[in-house]
Short mmCIF file of C-alpha atoms in Angstrom, two decimals:
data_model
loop_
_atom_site.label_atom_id
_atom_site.label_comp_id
_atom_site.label_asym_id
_atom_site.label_seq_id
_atom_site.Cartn_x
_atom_site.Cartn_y
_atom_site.Cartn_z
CA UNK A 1 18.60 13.68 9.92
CA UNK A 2 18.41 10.66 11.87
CA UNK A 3 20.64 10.20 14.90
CA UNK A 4 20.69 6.70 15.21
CA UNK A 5 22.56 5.57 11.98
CA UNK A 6 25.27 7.36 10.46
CA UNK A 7 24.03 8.37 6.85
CA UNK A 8 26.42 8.25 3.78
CA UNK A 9 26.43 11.52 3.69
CA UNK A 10 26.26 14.79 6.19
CA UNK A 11 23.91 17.45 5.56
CA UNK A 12 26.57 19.63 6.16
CA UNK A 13 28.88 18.59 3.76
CA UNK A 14 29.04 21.39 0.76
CA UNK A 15 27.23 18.48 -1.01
CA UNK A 16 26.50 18.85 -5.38
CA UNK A 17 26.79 22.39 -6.52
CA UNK A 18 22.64 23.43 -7.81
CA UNK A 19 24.90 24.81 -11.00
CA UNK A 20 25.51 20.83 -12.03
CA UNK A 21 21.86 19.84 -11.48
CA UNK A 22 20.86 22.76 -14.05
CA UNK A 23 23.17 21.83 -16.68
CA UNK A 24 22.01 18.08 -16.80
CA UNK A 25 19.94 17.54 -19.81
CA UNK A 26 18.41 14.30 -17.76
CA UNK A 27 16.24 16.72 -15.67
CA UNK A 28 14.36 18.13 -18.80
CA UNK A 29 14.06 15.17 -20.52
CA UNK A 30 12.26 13.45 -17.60
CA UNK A 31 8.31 12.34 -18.67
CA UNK A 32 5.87 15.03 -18.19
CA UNK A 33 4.03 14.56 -14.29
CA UNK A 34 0.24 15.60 -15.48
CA UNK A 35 -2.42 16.05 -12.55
CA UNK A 36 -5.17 15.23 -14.77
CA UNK A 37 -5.79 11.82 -14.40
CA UNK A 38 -6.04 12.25 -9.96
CA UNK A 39 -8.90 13.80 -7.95
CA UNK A 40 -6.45 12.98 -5.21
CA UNK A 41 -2.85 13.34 -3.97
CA UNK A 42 -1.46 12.03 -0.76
CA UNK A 43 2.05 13.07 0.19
CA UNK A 44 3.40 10.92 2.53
CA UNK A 45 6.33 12.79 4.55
CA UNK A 46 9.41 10.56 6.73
CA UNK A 47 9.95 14.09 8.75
CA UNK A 48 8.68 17.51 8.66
CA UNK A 49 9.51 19.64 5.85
CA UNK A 50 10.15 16.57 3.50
CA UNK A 51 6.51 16.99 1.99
CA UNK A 52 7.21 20.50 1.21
CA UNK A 53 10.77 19.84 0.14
CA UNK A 54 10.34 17.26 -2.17
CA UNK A 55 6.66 17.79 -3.36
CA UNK A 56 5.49 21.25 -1.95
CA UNK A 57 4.83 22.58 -5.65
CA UNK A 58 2.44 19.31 -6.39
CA UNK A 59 0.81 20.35 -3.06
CA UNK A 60 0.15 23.42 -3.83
CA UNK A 61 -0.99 22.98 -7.16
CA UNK A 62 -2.95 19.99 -6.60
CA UNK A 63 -5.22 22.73 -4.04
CA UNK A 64 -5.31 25.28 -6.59
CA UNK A 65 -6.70 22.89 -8.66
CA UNK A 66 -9.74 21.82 -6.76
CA UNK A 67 -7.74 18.40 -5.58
CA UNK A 68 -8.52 16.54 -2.63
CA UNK A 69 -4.82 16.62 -0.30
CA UNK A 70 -3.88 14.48 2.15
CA UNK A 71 -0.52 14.79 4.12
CA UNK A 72 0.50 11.51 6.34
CA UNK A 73 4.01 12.45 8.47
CA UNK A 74 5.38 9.51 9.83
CA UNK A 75 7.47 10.74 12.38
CA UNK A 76 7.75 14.18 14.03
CA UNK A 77 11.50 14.67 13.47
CA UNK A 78 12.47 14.62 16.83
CA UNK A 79 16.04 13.57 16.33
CA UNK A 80 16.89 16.26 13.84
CA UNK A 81 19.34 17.55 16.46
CA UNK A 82 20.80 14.57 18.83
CA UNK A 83 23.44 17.24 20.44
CA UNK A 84 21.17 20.01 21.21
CA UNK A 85 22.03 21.21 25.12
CA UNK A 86 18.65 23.31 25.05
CA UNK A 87 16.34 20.76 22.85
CA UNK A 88 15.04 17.55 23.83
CA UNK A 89 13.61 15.30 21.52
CA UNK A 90 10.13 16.08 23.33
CA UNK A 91 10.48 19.56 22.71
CA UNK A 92 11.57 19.16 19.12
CA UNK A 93 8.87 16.07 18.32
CA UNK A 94 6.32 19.33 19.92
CA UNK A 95 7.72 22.05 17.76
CA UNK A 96 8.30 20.19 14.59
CA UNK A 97 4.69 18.86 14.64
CA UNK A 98 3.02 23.16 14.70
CA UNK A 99 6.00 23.80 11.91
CA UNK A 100 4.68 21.22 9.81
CA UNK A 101 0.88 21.96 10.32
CA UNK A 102 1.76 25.65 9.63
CA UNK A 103 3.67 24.78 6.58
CA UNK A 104 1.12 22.29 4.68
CA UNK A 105 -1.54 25.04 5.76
CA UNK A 106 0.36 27.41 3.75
CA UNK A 107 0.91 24.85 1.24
CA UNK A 108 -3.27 23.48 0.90
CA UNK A 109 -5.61 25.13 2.85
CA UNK A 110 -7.71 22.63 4.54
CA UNK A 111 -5.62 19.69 3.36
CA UNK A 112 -5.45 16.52 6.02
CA UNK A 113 -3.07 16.27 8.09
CA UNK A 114 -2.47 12.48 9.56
CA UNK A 115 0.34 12.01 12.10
CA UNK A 116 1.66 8.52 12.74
CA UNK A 117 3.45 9.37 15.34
CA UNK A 118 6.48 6.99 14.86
CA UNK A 119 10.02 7.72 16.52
CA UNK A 120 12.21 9.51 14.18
CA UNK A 121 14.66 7.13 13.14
CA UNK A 122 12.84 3.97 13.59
CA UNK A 123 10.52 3.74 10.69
CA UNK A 124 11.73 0.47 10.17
CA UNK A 125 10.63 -1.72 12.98
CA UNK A 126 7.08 -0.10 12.67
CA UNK A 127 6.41 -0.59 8.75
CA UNK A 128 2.88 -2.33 9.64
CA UNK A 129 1.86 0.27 11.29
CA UNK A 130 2.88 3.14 8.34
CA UNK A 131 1.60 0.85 5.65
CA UNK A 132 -2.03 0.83 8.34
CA UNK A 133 -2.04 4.59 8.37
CA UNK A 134 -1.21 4.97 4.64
CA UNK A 135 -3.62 2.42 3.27
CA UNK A 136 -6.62 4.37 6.09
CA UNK A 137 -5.60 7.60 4.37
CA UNK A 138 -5.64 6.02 0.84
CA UNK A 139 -8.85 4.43 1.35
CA UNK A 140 -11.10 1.91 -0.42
CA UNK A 141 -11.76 4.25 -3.80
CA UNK A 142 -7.83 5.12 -4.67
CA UNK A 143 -7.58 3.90 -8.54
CA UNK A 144 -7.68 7.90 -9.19
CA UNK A 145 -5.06 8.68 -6.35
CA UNK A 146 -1.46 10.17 -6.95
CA UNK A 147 0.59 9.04 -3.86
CA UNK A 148 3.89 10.18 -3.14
CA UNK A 149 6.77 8.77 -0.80
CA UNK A 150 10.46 9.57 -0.27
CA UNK A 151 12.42 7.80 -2.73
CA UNK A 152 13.84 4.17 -1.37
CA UNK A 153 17.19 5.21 -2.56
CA UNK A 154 18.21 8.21 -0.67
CA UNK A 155 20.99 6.95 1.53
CA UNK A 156 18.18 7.55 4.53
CA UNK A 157 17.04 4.53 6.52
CA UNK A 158 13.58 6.56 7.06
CA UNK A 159 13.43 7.16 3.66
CA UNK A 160 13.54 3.44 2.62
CA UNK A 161 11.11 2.69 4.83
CA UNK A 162 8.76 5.14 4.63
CA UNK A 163 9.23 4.05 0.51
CA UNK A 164 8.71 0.43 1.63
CA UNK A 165 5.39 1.31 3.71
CA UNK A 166 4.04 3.21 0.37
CA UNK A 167 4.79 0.79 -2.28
CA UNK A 168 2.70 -1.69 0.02
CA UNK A 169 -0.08 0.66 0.51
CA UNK A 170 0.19 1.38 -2.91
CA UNK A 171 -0.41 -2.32 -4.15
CA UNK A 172 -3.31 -2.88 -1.53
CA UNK A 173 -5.34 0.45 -2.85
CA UNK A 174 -4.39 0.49 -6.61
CA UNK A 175 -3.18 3.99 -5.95
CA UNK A 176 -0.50 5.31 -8.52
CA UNK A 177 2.98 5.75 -6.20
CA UNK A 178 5.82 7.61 -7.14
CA UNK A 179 8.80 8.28 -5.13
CA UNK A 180 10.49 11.47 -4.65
CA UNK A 181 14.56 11.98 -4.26
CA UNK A 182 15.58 14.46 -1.53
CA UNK A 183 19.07 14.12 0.02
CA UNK A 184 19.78 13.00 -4.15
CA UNK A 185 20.27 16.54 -5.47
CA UNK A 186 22.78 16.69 -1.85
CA UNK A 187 25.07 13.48 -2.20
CA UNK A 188 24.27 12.52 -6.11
CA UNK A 189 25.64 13.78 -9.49
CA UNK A 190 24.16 13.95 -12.61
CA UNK A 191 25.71 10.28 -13.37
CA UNK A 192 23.37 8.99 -10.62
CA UNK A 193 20.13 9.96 -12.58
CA UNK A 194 21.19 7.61 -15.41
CA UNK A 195 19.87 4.50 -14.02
CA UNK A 196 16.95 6.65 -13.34
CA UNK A 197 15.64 7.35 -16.92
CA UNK A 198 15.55 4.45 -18.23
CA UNK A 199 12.44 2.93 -18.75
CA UNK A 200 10.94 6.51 -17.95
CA UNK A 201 11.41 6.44 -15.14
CA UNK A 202 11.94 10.01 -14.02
CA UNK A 203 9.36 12.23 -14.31
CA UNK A 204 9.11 15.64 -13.74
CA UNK A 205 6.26 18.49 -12.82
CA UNK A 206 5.95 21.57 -13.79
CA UNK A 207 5.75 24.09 -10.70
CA UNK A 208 4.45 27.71 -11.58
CA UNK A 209 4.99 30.82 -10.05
CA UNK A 210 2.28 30.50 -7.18
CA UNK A 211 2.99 26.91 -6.81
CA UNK A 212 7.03 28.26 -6.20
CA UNK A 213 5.75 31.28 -3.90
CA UNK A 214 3.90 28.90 -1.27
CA UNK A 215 6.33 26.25 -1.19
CA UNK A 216 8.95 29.41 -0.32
CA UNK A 217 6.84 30.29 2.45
CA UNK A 218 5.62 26.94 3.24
CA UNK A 219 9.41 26.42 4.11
CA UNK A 220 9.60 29.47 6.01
CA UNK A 221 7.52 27.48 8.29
CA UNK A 222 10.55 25.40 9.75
CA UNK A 223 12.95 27.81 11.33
CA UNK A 224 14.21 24.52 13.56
CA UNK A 225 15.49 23.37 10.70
CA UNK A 226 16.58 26.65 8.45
CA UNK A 227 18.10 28.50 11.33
CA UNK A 228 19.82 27.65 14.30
CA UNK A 229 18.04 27.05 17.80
CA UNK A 230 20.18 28.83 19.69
CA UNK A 231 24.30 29.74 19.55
CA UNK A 232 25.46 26.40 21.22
CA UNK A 233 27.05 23.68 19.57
CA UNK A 234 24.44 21.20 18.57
CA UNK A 235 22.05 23.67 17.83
CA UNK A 236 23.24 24.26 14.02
CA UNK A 237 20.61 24.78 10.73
CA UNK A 238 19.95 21.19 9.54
CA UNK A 239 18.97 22.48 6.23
CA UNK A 240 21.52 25.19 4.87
CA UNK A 241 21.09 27.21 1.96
CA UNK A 242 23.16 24.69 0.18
CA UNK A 243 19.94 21.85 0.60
CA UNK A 244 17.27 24.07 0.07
CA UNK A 245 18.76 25.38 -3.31
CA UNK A 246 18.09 22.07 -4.96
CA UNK A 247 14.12 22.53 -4.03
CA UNK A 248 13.47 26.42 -5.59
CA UNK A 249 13.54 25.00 -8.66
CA UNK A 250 10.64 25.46 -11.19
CA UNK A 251 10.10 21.85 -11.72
CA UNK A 252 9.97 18.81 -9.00
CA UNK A 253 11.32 15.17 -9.97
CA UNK A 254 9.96 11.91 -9.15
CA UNK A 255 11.20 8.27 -9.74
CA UNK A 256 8.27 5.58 -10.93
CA UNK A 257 9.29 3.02 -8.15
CA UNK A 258 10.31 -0.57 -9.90
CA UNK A 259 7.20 -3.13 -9.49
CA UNK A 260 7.35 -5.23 -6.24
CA UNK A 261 5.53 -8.24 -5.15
CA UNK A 262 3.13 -7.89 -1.86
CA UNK A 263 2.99 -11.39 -0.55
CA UNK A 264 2.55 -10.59 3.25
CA UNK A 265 1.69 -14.11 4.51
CA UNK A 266 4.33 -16.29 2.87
CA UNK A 267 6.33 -15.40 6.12
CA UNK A 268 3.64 -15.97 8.31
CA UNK A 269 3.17 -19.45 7.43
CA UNK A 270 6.79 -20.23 6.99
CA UNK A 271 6.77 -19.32 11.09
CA UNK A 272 3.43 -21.32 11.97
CA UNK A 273 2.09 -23.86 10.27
CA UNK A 274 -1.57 -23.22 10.52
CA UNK A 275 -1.75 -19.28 11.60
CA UNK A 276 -5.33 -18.96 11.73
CA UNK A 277 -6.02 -22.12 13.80
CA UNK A 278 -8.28 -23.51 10.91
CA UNK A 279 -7.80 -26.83 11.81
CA UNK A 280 -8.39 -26.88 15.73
CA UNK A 281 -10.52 -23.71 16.32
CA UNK A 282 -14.10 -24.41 16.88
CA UNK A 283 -14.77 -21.06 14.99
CA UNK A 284 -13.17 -22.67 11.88
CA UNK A 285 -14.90 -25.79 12.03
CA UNK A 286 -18.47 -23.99 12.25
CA UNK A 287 -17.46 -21.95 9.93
CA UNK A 288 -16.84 -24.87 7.21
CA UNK A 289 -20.22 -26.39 8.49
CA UNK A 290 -22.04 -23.91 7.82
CA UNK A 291 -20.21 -22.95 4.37
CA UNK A 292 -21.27 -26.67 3.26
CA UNK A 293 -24.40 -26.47 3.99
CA UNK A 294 -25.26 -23.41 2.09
CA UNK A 295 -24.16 -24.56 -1.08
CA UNK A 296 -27.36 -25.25 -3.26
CA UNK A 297 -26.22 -28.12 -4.68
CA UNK A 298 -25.66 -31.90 -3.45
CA UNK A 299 -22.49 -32.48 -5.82
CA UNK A 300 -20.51 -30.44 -7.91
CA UNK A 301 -18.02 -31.46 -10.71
CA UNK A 302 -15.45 -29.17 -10.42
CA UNK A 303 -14.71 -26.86 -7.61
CA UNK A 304 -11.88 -23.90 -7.61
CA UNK A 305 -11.42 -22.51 -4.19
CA UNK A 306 -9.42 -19.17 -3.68
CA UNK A 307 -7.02 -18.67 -1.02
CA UNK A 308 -7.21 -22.22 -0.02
CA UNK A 309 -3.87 -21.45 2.58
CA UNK A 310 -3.13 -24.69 4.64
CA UNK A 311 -6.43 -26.60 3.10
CA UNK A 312 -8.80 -27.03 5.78
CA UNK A 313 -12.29 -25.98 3.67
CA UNK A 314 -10.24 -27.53 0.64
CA UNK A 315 -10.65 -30.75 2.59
CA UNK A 316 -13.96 -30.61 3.71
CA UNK A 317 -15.30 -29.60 -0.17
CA UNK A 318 -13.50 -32.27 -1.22
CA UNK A 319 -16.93 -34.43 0.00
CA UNK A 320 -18.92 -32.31 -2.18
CA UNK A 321 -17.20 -32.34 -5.05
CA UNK A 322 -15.70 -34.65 -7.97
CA UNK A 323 -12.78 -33.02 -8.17
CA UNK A 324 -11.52 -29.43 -6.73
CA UNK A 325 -8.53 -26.92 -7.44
CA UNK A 326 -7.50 -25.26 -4.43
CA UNK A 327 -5.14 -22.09 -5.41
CA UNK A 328 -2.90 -20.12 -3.16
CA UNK A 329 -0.19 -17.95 -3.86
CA UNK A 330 2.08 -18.85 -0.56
CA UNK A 331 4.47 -22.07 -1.42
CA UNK A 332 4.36 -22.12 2.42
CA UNK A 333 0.87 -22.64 3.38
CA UNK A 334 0.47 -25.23 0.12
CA UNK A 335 3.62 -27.42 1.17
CA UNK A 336 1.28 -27.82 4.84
CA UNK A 337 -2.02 -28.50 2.93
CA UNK A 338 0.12 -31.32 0.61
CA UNK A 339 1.55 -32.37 3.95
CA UNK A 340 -1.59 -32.29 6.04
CA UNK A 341 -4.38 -33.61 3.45
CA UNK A 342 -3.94 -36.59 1.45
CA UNK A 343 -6.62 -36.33 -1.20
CA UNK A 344 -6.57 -37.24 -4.86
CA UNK A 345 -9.36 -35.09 -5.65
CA UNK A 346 -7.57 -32.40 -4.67
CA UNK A 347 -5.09 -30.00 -7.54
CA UNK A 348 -3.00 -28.26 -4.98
CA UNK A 349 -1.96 -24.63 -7.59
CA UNK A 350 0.42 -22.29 -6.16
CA UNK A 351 -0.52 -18.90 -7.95
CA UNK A 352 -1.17 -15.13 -7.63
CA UNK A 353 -4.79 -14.46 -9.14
CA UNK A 354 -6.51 -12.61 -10.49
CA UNK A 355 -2.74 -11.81 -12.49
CA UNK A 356 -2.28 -15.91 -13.21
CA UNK A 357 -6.07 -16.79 -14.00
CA UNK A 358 -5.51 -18.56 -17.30
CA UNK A 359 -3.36 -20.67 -15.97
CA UNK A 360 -5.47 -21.25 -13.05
CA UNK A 361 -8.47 -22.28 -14.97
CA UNK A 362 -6.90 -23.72 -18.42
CA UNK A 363 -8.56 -26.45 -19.43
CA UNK A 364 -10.85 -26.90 -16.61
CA UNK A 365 -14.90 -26.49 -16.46
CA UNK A 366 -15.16 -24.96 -13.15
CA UNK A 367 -19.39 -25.40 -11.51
CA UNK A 368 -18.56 -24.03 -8.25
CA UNK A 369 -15.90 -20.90 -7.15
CA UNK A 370 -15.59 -20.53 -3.55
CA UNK A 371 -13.94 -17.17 -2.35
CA UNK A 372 -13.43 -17.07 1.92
CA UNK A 373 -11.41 -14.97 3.88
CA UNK A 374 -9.40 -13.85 0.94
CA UNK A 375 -11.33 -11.18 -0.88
CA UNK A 376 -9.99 -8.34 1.86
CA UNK A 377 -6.62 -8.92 0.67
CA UNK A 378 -6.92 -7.87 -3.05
CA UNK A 379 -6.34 -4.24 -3.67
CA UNK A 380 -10.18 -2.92 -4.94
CA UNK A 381 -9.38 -3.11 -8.62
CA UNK A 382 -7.86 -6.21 -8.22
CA UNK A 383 -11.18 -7.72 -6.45
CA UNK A 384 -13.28 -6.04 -9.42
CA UNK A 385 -10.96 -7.77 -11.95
CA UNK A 386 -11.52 -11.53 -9.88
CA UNK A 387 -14.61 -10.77 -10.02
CA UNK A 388 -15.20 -10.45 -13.90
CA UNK A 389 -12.90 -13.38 -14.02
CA UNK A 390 -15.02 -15.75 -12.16
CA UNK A 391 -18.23 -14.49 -13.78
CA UNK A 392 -16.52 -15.31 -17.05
CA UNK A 393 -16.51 -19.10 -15.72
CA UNK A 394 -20.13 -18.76 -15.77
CA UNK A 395 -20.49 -21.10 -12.58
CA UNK A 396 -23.40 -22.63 -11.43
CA UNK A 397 -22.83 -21.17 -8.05
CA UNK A 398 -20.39 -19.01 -6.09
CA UNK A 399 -19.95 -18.53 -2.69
CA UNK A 400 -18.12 -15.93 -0.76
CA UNK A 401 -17.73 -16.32 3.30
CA UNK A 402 -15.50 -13.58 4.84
CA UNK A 403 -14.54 -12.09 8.34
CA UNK A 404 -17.30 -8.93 9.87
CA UNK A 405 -14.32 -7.21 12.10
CA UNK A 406 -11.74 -4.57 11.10
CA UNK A 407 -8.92 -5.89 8.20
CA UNK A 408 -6.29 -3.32 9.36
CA UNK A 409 -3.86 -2.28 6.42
CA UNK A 410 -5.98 -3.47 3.93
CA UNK A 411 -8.78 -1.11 2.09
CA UNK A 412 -11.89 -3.50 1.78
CA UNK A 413 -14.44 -5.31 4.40
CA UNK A 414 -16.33 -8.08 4.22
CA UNK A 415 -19.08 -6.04 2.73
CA UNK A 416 -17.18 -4.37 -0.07
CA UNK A 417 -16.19 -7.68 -0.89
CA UNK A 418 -19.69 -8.56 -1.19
CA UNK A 419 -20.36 -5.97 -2.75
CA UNK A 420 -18.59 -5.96 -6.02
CA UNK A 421 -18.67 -9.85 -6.50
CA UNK A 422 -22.95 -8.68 -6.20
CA UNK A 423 -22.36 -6.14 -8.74
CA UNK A 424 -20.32 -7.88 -11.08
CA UNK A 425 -21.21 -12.05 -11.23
CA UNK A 426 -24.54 -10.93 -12.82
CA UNK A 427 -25.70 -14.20 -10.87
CA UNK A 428 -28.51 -14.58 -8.61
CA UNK A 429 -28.48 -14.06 -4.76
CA UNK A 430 -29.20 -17.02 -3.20
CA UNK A 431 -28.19 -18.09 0.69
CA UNK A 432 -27.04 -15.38 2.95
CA UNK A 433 -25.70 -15.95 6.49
CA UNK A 434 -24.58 -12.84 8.78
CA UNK A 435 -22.86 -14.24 11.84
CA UNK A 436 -21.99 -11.94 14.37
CA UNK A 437 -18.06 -12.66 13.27
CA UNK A 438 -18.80 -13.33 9.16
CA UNK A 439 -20.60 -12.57 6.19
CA UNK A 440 -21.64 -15.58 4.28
CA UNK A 441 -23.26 -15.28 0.39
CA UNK A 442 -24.42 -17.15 -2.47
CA UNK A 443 -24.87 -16.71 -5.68
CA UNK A 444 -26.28 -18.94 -8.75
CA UNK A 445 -27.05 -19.30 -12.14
CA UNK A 446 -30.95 -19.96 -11.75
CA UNK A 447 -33.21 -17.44 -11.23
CA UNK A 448 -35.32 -17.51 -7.73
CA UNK A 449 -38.48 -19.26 -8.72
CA UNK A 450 -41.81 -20.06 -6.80
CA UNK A 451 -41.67 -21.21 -3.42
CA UNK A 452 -44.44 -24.87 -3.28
CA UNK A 453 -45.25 -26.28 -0.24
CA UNK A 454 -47.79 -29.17 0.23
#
């Protein structure tokens, strides 16, 4: 438990009888939880012993059955017990962090093991930094990855967040999330799972018997938290016999988390007006020069840049082109660009793509697509999708310009980026510019023909 907020519940209460849970038809009607479709499950733990609590049978049968494991604990627990006279939260965050080593050894053999290291209790004011560790552990190939979070609604503040982190990951990667219910089965009823199933949903997996056996001793792992440290006061069990009850079951529940939107930089451009400088750094400009000048063309009729945020390269295309559609999905960034650039060549289009693309390119015959600095922030299948879309336009040329250095929280480079718009335009390479700080590409519809010179 966390010592810093008072939770609407205590784990010592006598909390919801096991007896109730069984009787509830809810459980067994819950969707069927099939590992079949993952190579891969990440578990992604707000304390030690949540992982094996909520989703120690899905560990351990996800190992048995040759699946890749993964294990990120945000925090090492430290506060579990605030009153302790012989316990420190140093000595705690130090024995909390072997018990839950121990117990997802006993759980997966060989599994990873990432540690944020975030204090207990505080989840919150770090979320970039989960979502960072989540999305590294995730990785740029996760379309085939089962990731699993405590469930947003369990009356924990760690919880939420940790929920809040994963569903953000989750969008960036393509990763499937689901959220598992702990402190639930302590404070709920059988009422509370209503809202639950409907929709589907709850779903439920099937734990057999050597799945149950390791998550029993996988548990036996955290004496802190089973037994007490010593006879004092503040040195009781955290989690009595009437917690663990709810997890020997022969089946583990999850909650498919309701769709939410990632729009990280709607805020960041309500709070500055031009947060990457593209209008005064030097970097910017040359940047734009250089874009300009390795387009193949003179003219084009009708450009459609992506990610356009406050309009700077918006501006400077507009020279090139007849007329140009310049697409963002922050209301913030376009308001500056209306604001900043007077231009009647210029279709300002607030929009998420690839999801809104018809209405992006309705009606329009599109000879150029320029894609810069935004690629990184689409989710891989998303990128593959934008790509398919824009070779679908069947553009006389393309051109992609992103950012060398490290995206933190965010699964793809500069060269992934590259990389599927290469394997998926089925255009030409043409220009190609590697600057120490960016990657610069074209492609076109011509083939590469002779080179004459006189």
């Amino acid at each position: 438990m966390t010592a810093d907020r008072e939770p609407a519940f205590r784990h010592d209460d006598t909390g919801t009888d096991e007896e109730e849970w069984f009787r509830t038809p809810l459980l067994d009607a819950a969707d069927e939880l099939r590992l079949d479709p993952f190579d891969r499950v990440v578990v992604v733990a707000a304390h030690p012993d949540d992982e094996t609590l909520f989703a120690g049978g899905l560990i351990a049968s996800a190992a048995a059955r040759g699946r890749a494991v993964t294990v990120v604990l945000a925090t090492a627990g430290e506060a579990s017990h605030p009153d302790s006279p012989t316990h420190g939260r140093e000595e705690l965050r130090r024995i909390r962090s072997i018990e839950f080593r121990d117990a997802v050894g006993a759980l997966a053999p060989g599994a990873e093991v990432h540690l944020a290291g975030l204090d207990d209790g505080q989840i919150a004011s770090r979320l970039t930094d989960l979502v960072e560790a989540v999305v590294a552990a995730l990785g740029p190939e996760a379309e085939s990855t089962l990731l699993i979070s405590p469930w947003a609604g369990d009356r924990h503040p760690d919880h939420e967040a940790a929920a809040d982190a994963c569903a953000t990951a989750a969008s960036r990667t393509g990763a499937t999330h689901l959220e598992a219910p702990l402190w639930l089965w302590h404070w709920g009823h059988p009422s509370d799972l209503e809202p639950l199933t409907e929709n589907h949903r709850l779903v439920r997996f099937a734990v057999d018997g050597p799945a149950l056996q390791a998550k029993r001793s996988a548990m036996a792992r955290y004496p802190s938290q089973t037994s007490p440290l010593g006879p004092e006061p503040g040195n009781e069990a955290i989690v009595g016999r009437n917690v663990t009850v709810h997890f020997d079951r022969v089946t583990e529940h999850f909650i498919r988390p309701l769709p939410r939107v990632d729009r990280p930089f709607e805020g960041l451009h309500e709070a500055t007006p031009d947060p990457w400088n593209t209008r005064s750094a030097w970097y910017e400009e040359r940047k734009r020069a250089l874009t300009l000048a390795a387009l193949p063309q003179g003219r084009y009729a009708a450009a459609l840049e992506l990610g356009c945020s406050v309009g700077a390269l918006a501006h400077d295309l507009a020279s090139r082109c007849d007329a140009e559609t310049a697409v963002d999905e922050s209301a913030a960034a376009l308001a500056q660009a209306r604001a900043y650039w007077d231009s009647d060549r210029i279709e300002w289009v607030e929009a998420s793509f690839p999801e809104e693309w018809d209405s992006i390119v309705e009606g329009r015959v599109i000879d150029l697509v320029v894609i810069s600095e935004v690629g990184y922030f689409l989710s891989p299948p998303r990128m593959v999708e934008l790509a398919r879309r824009v070779s679908e336009l069947a553009p006389r040329a393309v051109l992609a310009c992103h950012w060398r250095h490290p995206i933190h929280g965010w699964p793809l480079n500069s060269r992934r980026v590259h990389r599927i718009l290469d394997e998926h335009l089925g255009m030409t390479a043409g220009t190609s510019i590697t600057d120490p700080d960016f990657d610069l590409r074209v492609w076109t519809d011509e083939a590469p023909g002779p080179v004459h010179r006189s």
